[in-house]
Amino acid sequence: MSKKNEIVDEKYIVSIEKLEKTYKTDSETLTILKNVDFKAERGKKIVIVGQSGSGKSTFLNILGGLDSATCGKIRAGRFDVTSLNEKGLSAYRAKFLGLIFQFHYLLKDFTALENVFLPAFMSGTSKKSAMEKARQLLIDVGLENRMNHLPSQLSGGERQRVAVARSLINDPELILADEPTGNLDPANAEMIGNLLFSMVDKYKKTLILVTHDMNLAEKGDFCYSIKDGKLVKGE
């Protein structure tokens, strides 16, 4: 990695300049994100709200290296995200990010413990250490008695708790959560929201969360909204 990529801003974990995302078809050009500037302070919990289709998930996917920007610059920690090739993006996602989605994406033939263990083991952590970390994280999310259950044997709330534990297994610096409570009933949504914020605090992570749940949004340190392709603070 070049020296340029080793530069780390101690205050801001994410710095985005003039980000745009445009989709083109034969009949039209649709710009989802327009000239977005954004900075995220280390250790903060940042929430992004907006109407369905406003570009919230697109923004998070670009930051997570799952989609590409039309133009603009993204720096996250030591990574110059917009200049990374596929190998670099894989390393970025594996080592720097923890990802949580609306759907849990657990492997159906593996137990809760194995689902949490695998990302660490595949990233080079020893089997013993990865297993110990996975067990502790599942204890932290209240699943000490459900570790050996398959996803099909867990409730929706329990599956999402496994997803929260999995997002932390590689000790990432930044957690990205896209509508993590979107598929849950109100009681489980509140439980998962509280759990996610408490785990982020416990492990001293930065969180950027996209949601339409205003109760969840109120838990953040900062709240942004996306309106007409622009990221607006405090609305």
Coordinates of C-alpha atoms in Angstrom, one line a residue:
M1 CA 0.0 0.0 0.0
S2 CA 1.3 3.4 -0.9
K3 CA 2.3 6.0 1.7
K4 CA -0.6 8.1 0.6
N5 CA -3.0 5.4 1.7
E6 CA -1.3 5.2 5.1
I7 CA -2.3 8.8 6.0
V8 CA -4.9 8.6 8.8
D9 CA -6.9 11.6 10.0
E10 CA -7.1 11.2 13.8
K11 CA -10.4 13.2 14.1
Y12 CA -12.4 12.0 11.0
I13 CA -12.6 8.3 10.2
V14 CA -14.5 9.1 6.9
S15 CA -14.0 12.0 4.6
I16 CA -16.1 12.4 1.4
E17 CA -15.8 15.1 -1.2
K18 CA -18.1 15.9 -4.1
L19 CA -19.6 12.4 -4.3
E20 CA -22.1 11.8 -7.1
K21 CA -24.0 8.8 -8.3
T22 CA -25.8 8.8 -11.6
Y23 CA -27.6 6.0 -13.3
K24 CA -28.0 6.1 -17.1
T25 CA -30.5 4.2 -19.3
D26 CA -31.3 4.6 -23.0
S27 CA -34.2 7.0 -22.1
E28 CA -33.0 8.9 -19.1
T29 CA -30.2 10.0 -16.7
L30 CA -31.0 9.8 -13.0
T31 CA -28.7 11.4 -10.4
I32 CA -29.3 9.9 -7.0
L33 CA -26.5 11.7 -5.1
K34 CA -25.4 15.2 -6.0
N35 CA -22.1 16.8 -4.9
V36 CA -22.2 15.2 -1.4
D37 CA -19.6 16.4 1.1
F38 CA -19.5 14.5 4.4
K39 CA -17.2 13.8 7.4
A40 CA -17.7 11.3 10.2
E41 CA -15.9 11.8 13.5
R42 CA -14.2 8.8 15.1
G43 CA -16.2 7.1 17.8
K44 CA -19.5 8.8 16.9
K45 CA -22.9 7.3 16.0
I46 CA -24.2 8.9 12.8
V47 CA -27.7 8.3 11.5
I48 CA -28.9 9.0 8.0
V49 CA -32.7 9.2 7.3
G50 CA -34.7 9.9 4.2
Q51 CA -37.7 8.7 2.2
S52 CA -37.5 5.3 0.4
G53 CA -35.6 5.8 -2.8
S54 CA -33.8 8.9 -1.6
G55 CA -30.4 7.4 -1.9
K56 CA -29.6 6.3 1.7
S57 CA -28.7 2.8 0.8
T58 CA -26.8 3.9 -2.3
F59 CA -24.7 6.2 -0.2
L60 CA -23.9 3.4 2.3
N61 CA -23.2 0.9 -0.4
I62 CA -20.7 3.3 -2.1
L63 CA -19.0 3.9 1.3
G64 CA -18.9 0.2 1.9
G65 CA -17.3 -0.5 -1.5
L66 CA -20.3 -2.5 -2.7
D67 CA -21.1 0.1 -5.3
S68 CA -19.0 2.6 -7.2
A69 CA -19.4 6.4 -7.3
T70 CA -19.8 8.2 -10.6
C71 CA -17.4 10.8 -9.3
G72 CA -16.0 12.1 -6.1
K73 CA -13.4 11.0 -3.4
I74 CA -13.9 8.8 -0.4
R75 CA -11.3 8.3 2.3
A76 CA -12.0 5.9 5.2
G77 CA -9.2 5.5 7.7
R78 CA -6.1 4.6 5.7
F79 CA -8.1 3.6 2.6
D80 CA -8.5 5.8 -0.4
V81 CA -11.7 3.9 -1.3
T82 CA -12.5 5.4 -4.7
S83 CA -9.1 4.3 -6.0
L84 CA -9.1 0.7 -4.7
N85 CA -9.2 -2.3 -7.1
E86 CA -11.2 -5.4 -6.3
K87 CA -8.5 -6.9 -4.1
G88 CA -8.2 -3.7 -2.2
L89 CA -11.9 -3.4 -1.7
S90 CA -12.0 -7.0 -0.4
A91 CA -9.3 -6.1 2.2
Y92 CA -11.2 -2.9 3.1
R93 CA -14.4 -4.7 3.7
A94 CA -12.8 -7.6 5.6
K95 CA -10.5 -5.6 7.9
F96 CA -11.9 -2.1 8.2
L97 CA -15.7 -2.5 8.0
G98 CA -18.4 -4.4 9.8
L99 CA -21.6 -4.6 7.7
I100 CA -25.1 -5.2 8.9
F101 CA -28.1 -5.3 6.5
Q102 CA -31.8 -5.4 6.7
F103 CA -31.6 -9.1 5.9
H104 CA -29.2 -11.1 8.1
Y105 CA -27.5 -13.1 5.3
L106 CA -26.5 -15.9 7.7
L107 CA -25.4 -19.1 6.1
K108 CA -28.3 -21.5 6.6
D109 CA -26.3 -24.7 7.1
F110 CA -24.0 -23.2 9.8
T111 CA -24.8 -22.6 13.4
A112 CA -24.9 -19.1 15.0
L113 CA -21.4 -19.7 16.4
E114 CA -20.0 -20.8 13.0
N115 CA -21.6 -17.9 11.2
V116 CA -19.8 -15.5 13.6
F117 CA -16.5 -17.5 13.6
L118 CA -16.1 -17.9 9.8
P119 CA -15.2 -14.3 8.8
A120 CA -12.4 -14.2 11.4
F121 CA -11.1 -17.6 10.5
M122 CA -11.2 -16.8 6.7
S123 CA -9.3 -13.6 7.4
G124 CA -6.4 -15.5 8.9
T125 CA -7.2 -15.5 12.6
S126 CA -6.3 -18.9 14.3
K127 CA -9.2 -21.3 14.7
K128 CA -8.9 -21.1 18.5
S129 CA -8.8 -17.3 18.7
A130 CA -11.6 -16.9 16.2
M131 CA -13.8 -19.3 18.1
E132 CA -13.1 -17.6 21.4
K133 CA -14.0 -14.2 19.9
A134 CA -17.2 -15.5 18.4
R135 CA -18.3 -17.1 21.7
Q136 CA -17.7 -13.9 23.6
L137 CA -19.6 -11.8 21.0
L138 CA -22.5 -14.1 21.1
I139 CA -22.5 -13.9 24.9
D140 CA -22.4 -10.1 24.6
V141 CA -25.6 -10.1 22.4
G142 CA -27.4 -12.5 24.8
L143 CA -27.2 -15.7 22.7
E144 CA -25.0 -17.8 25.0
N145 CA -27.7 -20.5 25.0
R146 CA -28.4 -20.4 21.2
M147 CA -24.8 -20.6 19.8
N148 CA -25.3 -24.1 18.3
H149 CA -28.7 -23.4 16.7
L150 CA -29.1 -23.0 12.9
P151 CA -30.6 -19.8 11.6
S152 CA -33.9 -21.6 10.9
Q153 CA -34.1 -22.4 14.6
L154 CA -33.7 -18.8 15.6
S155 CA -36.2 -16.0 15.7
G156 CA -35.9 -12.9 13.5
G157 CA -34.5 -10.9 16.4
E158 CA -32.1 -13.6 17.3
R159 CA -30.8 -13.9 13.7
Q160 CA -30.2 -10.1 13.7
R161 CA -28.3 -10.4 17.0
V162 CA -26.0 -12.9 15.3
A163 CA -25.5 -10.4 12.5
V164 CA -24.5 -7.7 15.0
A165 CA -22.0 -10.1 16.6
R166 CA -20.6 -11.1 13.2
S167 CA -20.1 -7.5 12.2
L168 CA -17.7 -7.1 15.1
I169 CA -15.7 -10.3 14.8
N170 CA -12.8 -8.8 12.8
D171 CA -12.5 -5.8 15.1
P172 CA -13.5 -3.3 12.4
E173 CA -13.0 0.5 12.9
L174 CA -16.3 1.4 11.2
I175 CA -19.8 -0.3 11.4
L176 CA -22.1 0.3 8.5
A177 CA -25.8 -0.6 9.2
D178 CA -28.4 -0.5 6.5
E179 CA -32.0 -0.6 7.9
P180 CA -30.9 -3.2 10.5
T181 CA -34.4 -3.2 12.1
G182 CA -36.4 -2.9 8.9
N183 CA -37.6 -6.5 8.9
L184 CA -38.5 -6.7 12.6
D185 CA -41.7 -6.1 14.6
P186 CA -41.6 -2.9 16.9
A187 CA -40.5 -4.8 20.0
N188 CA -37.6 -6.6 18.3
A189 CA -36.7 -3.4 16.4
E190 CA -36.3 -1.5 19.6
M191 CA -34.3 -4.4 21.2
I192 CA -31.9 -4.6 18.2
G193 CA -31.5 -0.9 18.0
N194 CA -30.6 -0.7 21.7
L195 CA -28.2 -3.7 21.3
L196 CA -26.4 -2.2 18.3
F197 CA -25.8 1.1 20.0
S198 CA -24.6 -0.5 23.2
M199 CA -22.3 -2.9 21.3
V200 CA -20.8 0.0 19.4
D201 CA -20.2 1.9 22.7
K202 CA -18.7 -1.2 24.4
Y203 CA -16.2 -1.9 21.6
K204 CA -15.6 1.8 20.9
K205 CA -16.6 1.7 17.2
T206 CA -17.8 4.4 14.8
L207 CA -21.3 3.7 13.5
I208 CA -23.0 5.0 10.3
L209 CA -26.6 3.8 10.2
V210 CA -29.3 4.2 7.6
T211 CA -32.9 4.0 8.8
H212 CA -36.4 5.2 8.3
D213 CA -37.1 4.5 12.1
M214 CA -37.1 7.9 13.8
N215 CA -37.0 6.3 17.2
L216 CA -33.7 4.6 16.2
A217 CA -32.5 7.8 14.6
E218 CA -32.9 9.7 17.9
K219 CA -30.2 7.5 19.5
G220 CA -27.4 8.8 17.3
D221 CA -24.9 11.6 18.0
F222 CA -25.6 13.2 14.7
C223 CA -28.5 12.9 12.2
Y224 CA -28.5 13.6 8.5
S225 CA -31.2 13.4 5.9
I226 CA -31.0 12.9 2.2
K227 CA -33.2 15.3 0.2
D228 CA -33.0 15.9 -3.6
G229 CA -29.7 14.0 -3.6
K230 CA -28.1 16.3 -1.0
L231 CA -26.9 15.2 2.5
V232 CA -28.3 17.7 5.0
K233 CA -27.3 17.8 8.7
G234 CA -29.8 18.0 11.5
E235 CA -33.1 17.5 9.6

